[in-house]
CSV table of C-alpha atoms in Angstrom, one decimal:
chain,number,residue,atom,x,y,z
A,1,UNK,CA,91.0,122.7,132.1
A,2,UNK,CA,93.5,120.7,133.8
A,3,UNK,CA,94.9,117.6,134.6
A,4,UNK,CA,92.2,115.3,136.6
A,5,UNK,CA,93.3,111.9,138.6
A,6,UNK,CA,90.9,109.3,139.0
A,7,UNK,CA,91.7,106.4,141.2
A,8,UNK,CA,90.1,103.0,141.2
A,9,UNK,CA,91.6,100.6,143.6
A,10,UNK,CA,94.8,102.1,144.2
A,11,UNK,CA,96.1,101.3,147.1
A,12,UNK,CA,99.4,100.1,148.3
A,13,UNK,CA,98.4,96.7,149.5
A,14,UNK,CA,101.8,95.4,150.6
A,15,UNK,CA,103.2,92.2,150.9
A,16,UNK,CA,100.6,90.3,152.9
A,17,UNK,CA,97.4,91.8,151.5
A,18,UNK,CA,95.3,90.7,148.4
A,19,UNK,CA,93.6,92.8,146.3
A,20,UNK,CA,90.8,91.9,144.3
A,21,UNK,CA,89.3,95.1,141.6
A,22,UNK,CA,85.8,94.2,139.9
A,23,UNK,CA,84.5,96.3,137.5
A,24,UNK,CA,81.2,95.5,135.9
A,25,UNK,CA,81.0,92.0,137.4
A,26,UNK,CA,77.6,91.0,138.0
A,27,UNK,CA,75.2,88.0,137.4
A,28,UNK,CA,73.1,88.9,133.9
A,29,UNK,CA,69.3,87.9,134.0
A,30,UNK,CA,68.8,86.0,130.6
A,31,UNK,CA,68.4,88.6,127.9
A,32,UNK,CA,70.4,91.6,129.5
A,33,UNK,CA,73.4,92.4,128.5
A,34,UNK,CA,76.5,94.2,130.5
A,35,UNK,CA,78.3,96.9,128.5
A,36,UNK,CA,81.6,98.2,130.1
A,37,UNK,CA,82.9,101.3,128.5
A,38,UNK,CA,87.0,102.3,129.2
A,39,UNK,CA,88.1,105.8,128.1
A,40,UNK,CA,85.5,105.6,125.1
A,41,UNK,CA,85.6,109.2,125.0
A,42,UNK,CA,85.8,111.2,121.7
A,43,UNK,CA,89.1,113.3,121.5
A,44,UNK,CA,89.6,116.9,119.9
A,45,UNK,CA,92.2,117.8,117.5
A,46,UNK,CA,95.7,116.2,118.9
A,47,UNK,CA,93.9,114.6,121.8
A,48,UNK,CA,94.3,110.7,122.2
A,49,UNK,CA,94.2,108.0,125.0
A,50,UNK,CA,96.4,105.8,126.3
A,51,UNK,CA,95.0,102.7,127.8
A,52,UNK,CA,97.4,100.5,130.4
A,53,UNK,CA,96.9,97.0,131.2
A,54,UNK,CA,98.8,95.0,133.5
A,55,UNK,CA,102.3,95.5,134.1
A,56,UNK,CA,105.9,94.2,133.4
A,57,UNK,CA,106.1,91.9,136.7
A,58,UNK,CA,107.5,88.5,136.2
A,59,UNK,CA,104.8,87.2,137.7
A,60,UNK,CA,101.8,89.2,135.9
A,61,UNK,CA,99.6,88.2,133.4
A,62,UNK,CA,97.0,89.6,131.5
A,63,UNK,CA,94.2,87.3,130.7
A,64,UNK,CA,91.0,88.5,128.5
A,65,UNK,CA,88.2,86.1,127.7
A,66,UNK,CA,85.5,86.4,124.9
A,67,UNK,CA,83.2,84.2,124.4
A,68,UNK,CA,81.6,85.2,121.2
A,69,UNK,CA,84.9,86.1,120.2
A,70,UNK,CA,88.4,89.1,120.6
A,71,UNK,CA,88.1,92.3,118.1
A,72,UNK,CA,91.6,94.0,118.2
A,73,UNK,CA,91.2,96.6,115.9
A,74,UNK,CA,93.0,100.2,115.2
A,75,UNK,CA,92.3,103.2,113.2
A,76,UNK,CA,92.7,103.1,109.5
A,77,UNK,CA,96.4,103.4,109.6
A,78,UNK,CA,97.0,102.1,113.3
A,79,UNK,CA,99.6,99.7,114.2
A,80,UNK,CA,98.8,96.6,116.2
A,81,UNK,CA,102.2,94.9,118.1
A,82,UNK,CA,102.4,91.7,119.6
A,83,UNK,CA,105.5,90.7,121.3
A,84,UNK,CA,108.0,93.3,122.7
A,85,UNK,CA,111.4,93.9,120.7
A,86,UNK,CA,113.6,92.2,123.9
A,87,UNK,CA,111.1,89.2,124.2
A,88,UNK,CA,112.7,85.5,124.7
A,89,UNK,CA,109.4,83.9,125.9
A,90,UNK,CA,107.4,82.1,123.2
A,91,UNK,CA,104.1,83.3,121.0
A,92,UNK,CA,101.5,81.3,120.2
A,93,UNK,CA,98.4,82.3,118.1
A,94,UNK,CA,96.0,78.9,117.7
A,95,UNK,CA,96.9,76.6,120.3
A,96,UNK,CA,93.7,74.7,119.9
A,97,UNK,CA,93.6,70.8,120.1
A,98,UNK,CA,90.9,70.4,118.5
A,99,UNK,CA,89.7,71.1,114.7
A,100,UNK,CA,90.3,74.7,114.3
A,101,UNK,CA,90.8,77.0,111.1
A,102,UNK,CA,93.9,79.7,112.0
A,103,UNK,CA,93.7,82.2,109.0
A,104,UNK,CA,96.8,84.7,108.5
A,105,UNK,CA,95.9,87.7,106.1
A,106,UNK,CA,92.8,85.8,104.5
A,107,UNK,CA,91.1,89.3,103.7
A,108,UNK,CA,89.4,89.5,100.5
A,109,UNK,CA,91.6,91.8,99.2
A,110,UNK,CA,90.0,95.3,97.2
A,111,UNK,CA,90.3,95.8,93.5
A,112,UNK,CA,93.5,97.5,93.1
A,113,UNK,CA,95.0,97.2,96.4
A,114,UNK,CA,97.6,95.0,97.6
A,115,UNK,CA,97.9,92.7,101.0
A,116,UNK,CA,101.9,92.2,102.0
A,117,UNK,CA,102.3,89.3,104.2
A,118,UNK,CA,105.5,89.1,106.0
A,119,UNK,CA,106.9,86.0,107.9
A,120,UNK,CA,110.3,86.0,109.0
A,121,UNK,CA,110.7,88.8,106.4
A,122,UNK,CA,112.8,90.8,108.8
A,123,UNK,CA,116.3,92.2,108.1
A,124,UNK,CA,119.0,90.1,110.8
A,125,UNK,CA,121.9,92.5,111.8
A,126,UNK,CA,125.5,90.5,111.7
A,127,UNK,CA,124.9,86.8,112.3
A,128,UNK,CA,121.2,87.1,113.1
A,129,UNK,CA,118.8,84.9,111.3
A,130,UNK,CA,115.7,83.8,110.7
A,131,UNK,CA,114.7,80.1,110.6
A,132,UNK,CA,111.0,79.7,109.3
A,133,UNK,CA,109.2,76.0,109.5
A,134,UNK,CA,105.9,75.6,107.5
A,135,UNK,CA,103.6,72.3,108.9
A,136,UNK,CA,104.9,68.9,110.1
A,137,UNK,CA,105.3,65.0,108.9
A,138,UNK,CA,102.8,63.7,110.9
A,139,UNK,CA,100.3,61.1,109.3
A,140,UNK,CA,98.0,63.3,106.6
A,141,UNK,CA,100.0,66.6,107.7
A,142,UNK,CA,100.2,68.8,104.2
A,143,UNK,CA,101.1,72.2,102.9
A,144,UNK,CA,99.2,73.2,99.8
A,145,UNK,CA,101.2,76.4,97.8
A,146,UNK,CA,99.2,78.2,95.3
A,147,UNK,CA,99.7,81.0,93.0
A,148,UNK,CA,98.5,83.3,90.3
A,149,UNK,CA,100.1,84.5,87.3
A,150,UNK,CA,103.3,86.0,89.4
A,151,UNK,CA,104.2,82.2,90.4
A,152,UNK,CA,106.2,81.2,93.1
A,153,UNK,CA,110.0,82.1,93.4
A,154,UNK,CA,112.6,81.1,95.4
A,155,UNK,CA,115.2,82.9,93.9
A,156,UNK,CA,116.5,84.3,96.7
A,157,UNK,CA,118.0,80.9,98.0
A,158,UNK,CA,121.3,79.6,97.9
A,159,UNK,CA,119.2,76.3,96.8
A,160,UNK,CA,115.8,74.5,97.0
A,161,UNK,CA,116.0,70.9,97.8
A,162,UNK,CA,112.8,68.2,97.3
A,163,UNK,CA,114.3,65.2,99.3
A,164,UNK,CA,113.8,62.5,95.9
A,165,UNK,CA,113.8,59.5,98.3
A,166,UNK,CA,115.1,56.4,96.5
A,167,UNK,CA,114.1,56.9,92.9
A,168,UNK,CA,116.0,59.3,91.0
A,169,UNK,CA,114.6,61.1,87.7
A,170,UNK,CA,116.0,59.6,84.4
A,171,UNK,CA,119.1,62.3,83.1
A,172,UNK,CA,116.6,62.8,79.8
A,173,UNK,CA,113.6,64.3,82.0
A,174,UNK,CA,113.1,68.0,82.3
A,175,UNK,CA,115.6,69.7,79.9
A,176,UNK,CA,113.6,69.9,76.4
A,177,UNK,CA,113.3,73.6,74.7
A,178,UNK,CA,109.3,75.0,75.2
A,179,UNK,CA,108.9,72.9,78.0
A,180,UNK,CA,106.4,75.0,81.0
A,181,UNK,CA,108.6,74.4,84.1
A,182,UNK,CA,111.6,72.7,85.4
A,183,UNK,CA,112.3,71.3,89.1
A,184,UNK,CA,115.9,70.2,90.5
A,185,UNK,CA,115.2,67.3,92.8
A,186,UNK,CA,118.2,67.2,95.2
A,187,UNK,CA,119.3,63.7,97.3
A,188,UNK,CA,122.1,66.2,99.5
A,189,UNK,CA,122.1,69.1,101.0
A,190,UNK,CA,125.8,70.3,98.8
């Protein structure tokens, strides 16, 4: 066998010329459905496809629609990427105005296996950082932390502040032998 080219719309249009490519667009009688297949094939040993959408214009964009909803899935140990390693432009995943549940690893989780879920987890070369901002002050706005028997730790942090306001706990509270659990409520960032 050998290499075979297939060509679907490609043609140098130039500057002056639009170019419009439909695949599968048609008007469904109610009841039918339209099922568009894109290298679905089955590969052989080390075969595999590549599938390329859109380009790296300035201008492009890549728009996909669902209405009953977007499955991006891989194979069992597939990677999926968002965002390229150079990108300054900004990501958004639930822009929604109105009510709207976002979930982030909310699998139900397999006896015995673990789910790792990494937020600005990375490793910053020299002066790089990461600056990570959970929810907002606005009205009701809250951010509700729970934990199982490992806890939560924030060991790692050159300190954890809880603003106090005006009041500030009596020097007695908090330091008795036994006790379950300490907090240090901080007025200052030093």
């Amino acid at each position: 066998y050998t290499t075979l080219l297939r060509s679907i719309g490609n043609y140098n249009s130039g500057r002056s010329v639009n170019q419009a490519i439909n695949i599968g667009r048609a008007e469904l009688a109610d009841g039918k459905n339209n099922e568009i297949c894109i290298a679905c094939s089955t590969g052989f040993g080390t075969a595999y496809t590549d599938i390329y959408i859109g380009n790296l214009d300035t201008n492009a964009q890549v728009i996909i629609n669902g209405g009953a909803g977007i499955d991006l899935s891989a194979y069992t140990t597939g990677i999926i990427t968002i965002g390229s390693t150079t990108g300054t432009g900004t990501i958004s995943l639930g822009r929604s105005t109105a009510t709207n549940t976002i979930s982030v690893g909310s699998a139900n989780t397999a006896t015995g296996n673990t789910q790792t879920i990494n937020i600005g987890a990375g490793t910053p070369a020299g002066t790089g950082k990461a600056t990570v901002t959970i929810g907002n002050t606005n009205a009701a706005s809250g951010i509700v932390l729970k934990a199982g028997t490992a806890g939560i730790d924030a060991n790692s942090s050159a300190y954890f502040r809880i603003p106090s306001g005006t009041t500030d706990p009596a020097a007695g509270d908090c330091n008795e032998a036994g006790e379950a659990g300490k907090i240090y409520i901080d007025t200052d960032a030093g």
